[in-house]
Amino acid sequence: MRTCKNLKNAMFAKLGENFQPVILPHTWNNMDGQDGGGDYWRGIGIYTLELPNPTAGKRQYIELQGANHVATVYCNGKELGTHRGGFSTFRYELTNGMKAEENVLTVVVTNAVSDVYPQVADFTFYGGIYRDVNFIEVENTHFDLLKDGTEGVFVTPHCSGKTRLDIFPVDTDENTLVAVELKDADGNIVGTAGAKAKEHIDIIIDVKEPHLWDGMADPYCYTAVAKLLQGEKIVDEVSVTYGYRSFRVDVETGFWLNGKNVPLHGVSRHQDREDKGWAISKADHGEDIALIKEIGANTIRLAHYQHDQYFYDLCDKTGFALWAEIPFISKFISTKEARENTLVQMKELVAQNYNHPSIFFWGISNEILIGGISEELVANHKELNALV
């Protein structure tokens, strides 16, 4: 079975300076980036973390849930890859680079100006590893941890009860089976299915008279539990939350949820706090939810970028209707690399948030015409829209 250990202790230095101990999540702009002046430090920061010793016979991965803007990851000096985008989860496999003990992860992060979005905006681009870092161990056969930062399990529910699951395991053999259980909010099993494991499995389960996710009136969630079996042994297990609901938007009457007209009143939300920048806690996320609920809002635009998975989870449970978007904002760059960056960030946003019943709208850009319009900009938007 898989294990996951959250890594908190790190050493940090701005390029050319001495290392100092820090606690993750961390940003180097928590003080100079909060006055709105735009004169905060933008450059390269280096983090080193001691990794747990590997378990013999298992595979190891590192998960970073947010590092802004560009992060290059090394294990014991070997480069694993570079992630371009400051707001989505990304992972790398460590297995082949691990020693029996004394393993070191190095992450070089930069928030300097580049061809990665966002380019220009009225908020601070905080540098650093500002969300959680997790060390994950799994059996050789497991759900795909490298599928765009997801759990490798996608649920497509319909109000009729028809529920499709798309499941992506890796390194299976002819004796590997996948088993799925669908559970209601009380933990009762309402549907099961099984199949031989392969690279992509699609399973359809019919749930009788599903209880609808009905916004703040009744944010009812189900859980899909997917297991990989080899004989009697469960080699990996993933649980994801989802919900049954339908909606439409009418130009005259607005938003309709499950056949009922629901006027939307809400706010835009950023992810920063005084003296913390973007390196905020679960308690901060929870307080934001409580404050937004207190003012009577029922919808949130998660402004300008992909937010923490924990906040989407809270919105599922609270019933907010969400707009989620990528940081394609204010200034368009006419290069192949920048265009590709919009597509990668869009794909990660949708894939990583596919199962959330609280998300109704995907934003492909905002305020992008501040920098003017062009045929290339329109073409980029059409490609993003088609991708979604």
PDB file of N, CA, C and O in Angstrom, residues 261-294:
ATOM      1  N   ASN A 261     -33.770  27.553 -10.252  1.00  0.00           N
ATOM      2  CA  ASN A 261     -33.089  28.824 -10.488  1.00  0.00           C
ATOM      3  C   ASN A 261     -32.382  29.279  -9.204  1.00  0.00           C
ATOM      4  O   ASN A 261     -33.027  29.468  -8.173  1.00  0.00           O
ATOM      5  N   VAL A 262     -31.063  29.429  -9.271  1.00  0.00           N
ATOM      6  CA  VAL A 262     -30.270  29.805  -8.098  1.00  0.00           C
ATOM      7  C   VAL A 262     -29.459  31.053  -8.441  1.00  0.00           C
ATOM      8  O   VAL A 262     -28.444  30.970  -9.117  1.00  0.00           O
ATOM      9  N   PRO A 263     -29.906  32.234  -8.002  1.00  0.00           N
ATOM     10  CA  PRO A 263     -29.103  33.440  -8.240  1.00  0.00           C
ATOM     11  C   PRO A 263     -27.734  33.314  -7.573  1.00  0.00           C
ATOM     12  O   PRO A 263     -27.633  32.840  -6.433  1.00  0.00           O
ATOM     13  N   LEU A 264     -26.694  33.714  -8.299  1.00  0.00           N
ATOM     14  CA  LEU A 264     -25.340  33.610  -7.774  1.00  0.00           C
ATOM     15  C   LEU A 264     -24.885  34.951  -7.216  1.00  0.00           C
ATOM     16  O   LEU A 264     -24.955  35.976  -7.898  1.00  0.00           O
ATOM     17  N   HIS A 265     -24.417  34.958  -5.971  1.00  0.00           N
ATOM     18  CA  HIS A 265     -23.868  36.149  -5.321  1.00  0.00           C
ATOM     19  C   HIS A 265     -22.529  35.743  -4.723  1.00  0.00           C
ATOM     20  O   HIS A 265     -22.466  34.801  -3.924  1.00  0.00           O
ATOM     21  N   GLY A 266     -21.463  36.423  -5.103  1.00  0.00           N
ATOM     22  CA  GLY A 266     -20.195  35.930  -4.614  1.00  0.00           C
ATOM     23  C   GLY A 266     -19.053  36.908  -4.638  1.00  0.00           C
ATOM     24  O   GLY A 266     -19.235  38.120  -4.771  1.00  0.00           O
ATOM     25  N   VAL A 267     -17.866  36.355  -4.483  1.00  0.00           N
ATOM     26  CA  VAL A 267     -16.640  37.134  -4.358  1.00  0.00           C
ATOM     27  C   VAL A 267     -15.559  36.513  -5.230  1.00  0.00           C
ATOM     28  O   VAL A 267     -15.655  35.362  -5.653  1.00  0.00           O
ATOM     29  N   SER A 268     -14.495  37.301  -5.473  1.00  0.00           N
ATOM     30  CA  SER A 268     -13.238  36.754  -5.993  1.00  0.00           C
ATOM     31  C   SER A 268     -12.308  36.551  -4.808  1.00  0.00           C
ATOM     32  O   SER A 268     -12.254  37.380  -3.898  1.00  0.00           O
ATOM     33  N   ARG A 269     -11.571  35.464  -4.834  1.00  0.00           N
ATOM     34  CA  ARG A 269     -10.709  35.129  -3.699  1.00  0.00           C
ATOM     35  C   ARG A 269      -9.266  34.934  -4.147  1.00  0.00           C
ATOM     36  O   ARG A 269      -8.986  34.248  -5.119  1.00  0.00           O
ATOM     37  N   HIS A 270      -8.333  35.580  -3.441  1.00  0.00           N
ATOM     38  CA  HIS A 270      -6.905  35.337  -3.612  1.00  0.00           C
ATOM     39  C   HIS A 270      -6.404  34.482  -2.458  1.00  0.00           C
ATOM     40  O   HIS A 270      -7.091  34.295  -1.448  1.00  0.00           O
ATOM     41  N   GLN A 271      -5.172  33.980  -2.580  1.00  0.00           N
ATOM     42  CA  GLN A 271      -4.677  32.986  -1.624  1.00  0.00           C
ATOM     43  C   GLN A 271      -3.616  33.543  -0.673  1.00  0.00           C
ATOM     44  O   GLN A 271      -2.825  32.775  -0.125  1.00  0.00           O
ATOM     45  N   ASP A 272      -3.570  34.859  -0.446  1.00  0.00           N
ATOM     46  CA  ASP A 272      -2.520  35.402   0.406  1.00  0.00           C
ATOM     47  C   ASP A 272      -3.054  35.928   1.733  1.00  0.00           C
ATOM     48  O   ASP A 272      -4.240  36.242   1.870  1.00  0.00           O
ATOM     49  N   ARG A 273      -2.163  36.031   2.701  1.00  0.00           N
ATOM     50  CA  ARG A 273      -2.462  36.531   4.040  1.00  0.00           C
ATOM     51  C   ARG A 273      -1.350  37.471   4.487  1.00  0.00           C
ATOM     52  O   ARG A 273      -0.197  37.344   4.057  1.00  0.00           O
ATOM     53  N   GLU A 274      -1.709  38.360   5.410  1.00  0.00           N
ATOM     54  CA  GLU A 274      -0.734  39.313   5.945  1.00  0.00           C
ATOM     55  C   GLU A 274       0.447  38.570   6.576  1.00  0.00           C
ATOM     56  O   GLU A 274       0.267  37.641   7.356  1.00  0.00           O
ATOM     57  N   ASP A 275       1.651  38.996   6.192  1.00  0.00           N
ATOM     58  CA  ASP A 275       2.922  38.468   6.694  1.00  0.00           C
ATOM     59  C   ASP A 275       3.191  37.023   6.290  1.00  0.00           C
ATOM     60  O   ASP A 275       4.209  36.453   6.679  1.00  0.00           O
ATOM     61  N   LYS A 276       2.295  36.418   5.498  1.00  0.00           N
ATOM     62  CA  LYS A 276       2.485  35.036   5.053  1.00  0.00           C
ATOM     63  C   LYS A 276       2.621  34.921   3.539  1.00  0.00           C
ATOM     64  O   LYS A 276       3.137  33.921   3.048  1.00  0.00           O
ATOM     65  N   GLY A 277       2.121  35.903   2.801  1.00  0.00           N
ATOM     66  CA  GLY A 277       2.077  35.752   1.351  1.00  0.00           C
ATOM     67  C   GLY A 277       1.189  34.591   0.970  1.00  0.00           C
ATOM     68  O   GLY A 277       0.077  34.437   1.483  1.00  0.00           O
ATOM     69  N   TRP A 278       1.684  33.755   0.067  1.00  0.00           N
ATOM     70  CA  TRP A 278       0.923  32.588  -0.370  1.00  0.00           C
ATOM     71  C   TRP A 278       1.143  31.375   0.525  1.00  0.00           C
ATOM     72  O   TRP A 278       0.478  30.354   0.348  1.00  0.00           O
ATOM     73  N   ALA A 279       2.066  31.429   1.455  1.00  0.00           N
ATOM     74  CA  ALA A 279       2.386  30.263   2.294  1.00  0.00           C
ATOM     75  C   ALA A 279       1.412  30.191   3.467  1.00  0.00           C
ATOM     76  O   ALA A 279       1.773  30.388   4.624  1.00  0.00           O
ATOM     77  N   ILE A 280       0.154  29.874   3.155  1.00  0.00           N
ATOM     78  CA  ILE A 280      -0.898  29.920   4.165  1.00  0.00           C
ATOM     79  C   ILE A 280      -1.231  28.518   4.657  1.00  0.00           C
ATOM     80  O   ILE A 280      -0.856  27.513   4.049  1.00  0.00           O
ATOM     81  N   SER A 281      -1.962  28.461   5.769  1.00  0.00           N
ATOM     82  CA  SER A 281      -2.258  27.193   6.434  1.00  0.00           C
ATOM     83  C   SER A 281      -3.672  26.713   6.100  1.00  0.00           C
ATOM     84  O   SER A 281      -4.501  27.454   5.557  1.00  0.00           O
ATOM     85  N   LYS A 282      -3.954  25.476   6.477  1.00  0.00           N
ATOM     86  CA  LYS A 282      -5.311  24.943   6.333  1.00  0.00           C
ATOM     87  C   LYS A 282      -6.296  25.768   7.151  1.00  0.00           C
ATOM     88  O   LYS A 282      -7.451  25.976   6.748  1.00  0.00           O
ATOM     89  N   ALA A 283      -5.859  26.260   8.308  1.00  0.00           N
ATOM     90  CA  ALA A 283      -6.726  27.109   9.128  1.00  0.00           C
ATOM     91  C   ALA A 283      -7.073  28.404   8.394  1.00  0.00           C
ATOM     92  O   ALA A 283      -8.216  28.891   8.478  1.00  0.00           O
ATOM     93  N   ASP A 284      -6.120  28.959   7.661  1.00  0.00           N
ATOM     94  CA  ASP A 284      -6.390  30.162   6.874  1.00  0.00           C
ATOM     95  C   ASP A 284      -7.416  29.884   5.783  1.00  0.00           C
ATOM     96  O   ASP A 284      -8.332  30.684   5.549  1.00  0.00           O
ATOM     97  N   HIS A 285      -7.269  28.752   5.114  1.00  0.00           N
ATOM     98  CA  HIS A 285      -8.255  28.365   4.099  1.00  0.00           C
ATOM     99  C   HIS A 285      -9.644  28.243   4.731  1.00  0.00           C
ATOM    100  O   HIS A 285     -10.639  28.728   4.175  1.00  0.00           O
ATOM    101  N   GLY A 286      -9.699  27.586   5.872  1.00  0.00           N
ATOM    102  CA  GLY A 286     -10.980  27.400   6.543  1.00  0.00           C
ATOM    103  C   GLY A 286     -11.601  28.711   6.980  1.00  0.00           C
ATOM    104  O   GLY A 286     -12.827  28.889   6.885  1.00  0.00           O
ATOM    105  N   GLU A 287     -10.774  29.647   7.442  1.00  0.00           N
ATOM    106  CA  GLU A 287     -11.300  30.950   7.848  1.00  0.00           C
ATOM    107  C   GLU A 287     -11.840  31.713   6.640  1.00  0.00           C
ATOM    108  O   GLU A 287     -12.885  32.382   6.742  1.00  0.00           O
ATOM    109  N   ASP A 288     -11.167  31.607   5.505  1.00  0.00           N
ATOM    110  CA  ASP A 288     -11.685  32.246   4.292  1.00  0.00           C
ATOM    111  C   ASP A 288     -13.070  31.709   3.936  1.00  0.00           C
ATOM    112  O   ASP A 288     -13.978  32.468   3.586  1.00  0.00           O
ATOM    113  N   ILE A 289     -13.218  30.388   4.003  1.00  0.00           N
ATOM    114  CA  ILE A 289     -14.523  29.776   3.731  1.00  0.00           C
ATOM    115  C   ILE A 289     -15.582  30.340   4.675  1.00  0.00           C
ATOM    116  O   ILE A 289     -16.683  30.735   4.254  1.00  0.00           O
ATOM    117  N   ALA A 290     -15.260  30.426   5.954  1.00  0.00           N
ATOM    118  CA  ALA A 290     -16.222  30.897   6.951  1.00  0.00           C
ATOM    119  C   ALA A 290     -16.594  32.361   6.712  1.00  0.00           C
ATOM    120  O   ALA A 290     -17.770  32.738   6.831  1.00  0.00           O
ATOM    121  N   LEU A 291     -15.617  33.187   6.368  1.00  0.00           N
ATOM    122  CA  LEU A 291     -15.881  34.607   6.125  1.00  0.00           C
ATOM    123  C   LEU A 291     -16.752  34.811   4.892  1.00  0.00           C
ATOM    124  O   LEU A 291     -17.675  35.632   4.893  1.00  0.00           O
ATOM    125  N   ILE A 292     -16.466  34.064   3.839  1.00  0.00           N
ATOM    126  CA  ILE A 292     -17.252  34.192   2.609  1.00  0.00           C
ATOM    127  C   ILE A 292     -18.681  33.714   2.850  1.00  0.00           C
ATOM    128  O   ILE A 292     -19.652  34.327   2.388  1.00  0.00           O
ATOM    129  N   LYS A 293     -18.810  32.641   3.601  1.00  0.00           N
ATOM    130  CA  LYS A 293     -20.146  32.136   3.938  1.00  0.00           C
ATOM    131  C   LYS A 293     -20.895  33.135   4.812  1.00  0.00           C
ATOM    132  O   LYS A 293     -22.108  33.348   4.644  1.00  0.00           O
ATOM    133  N   GLU A 294     -20.179  33.780   5.726  1.00  0.00           N
ATOM    134  CA  GLU A 294     -20.801  34.718   6.664  1.00  0.00           C
ATOM    135  C   GLU A 294     -21.459  35.896   5.963  1.00  0.00           C
ATOM    136  O   GLU A 294     -22.509  36.382   6.406  1.00  0.00           O
TER     137      GLU A 294
END
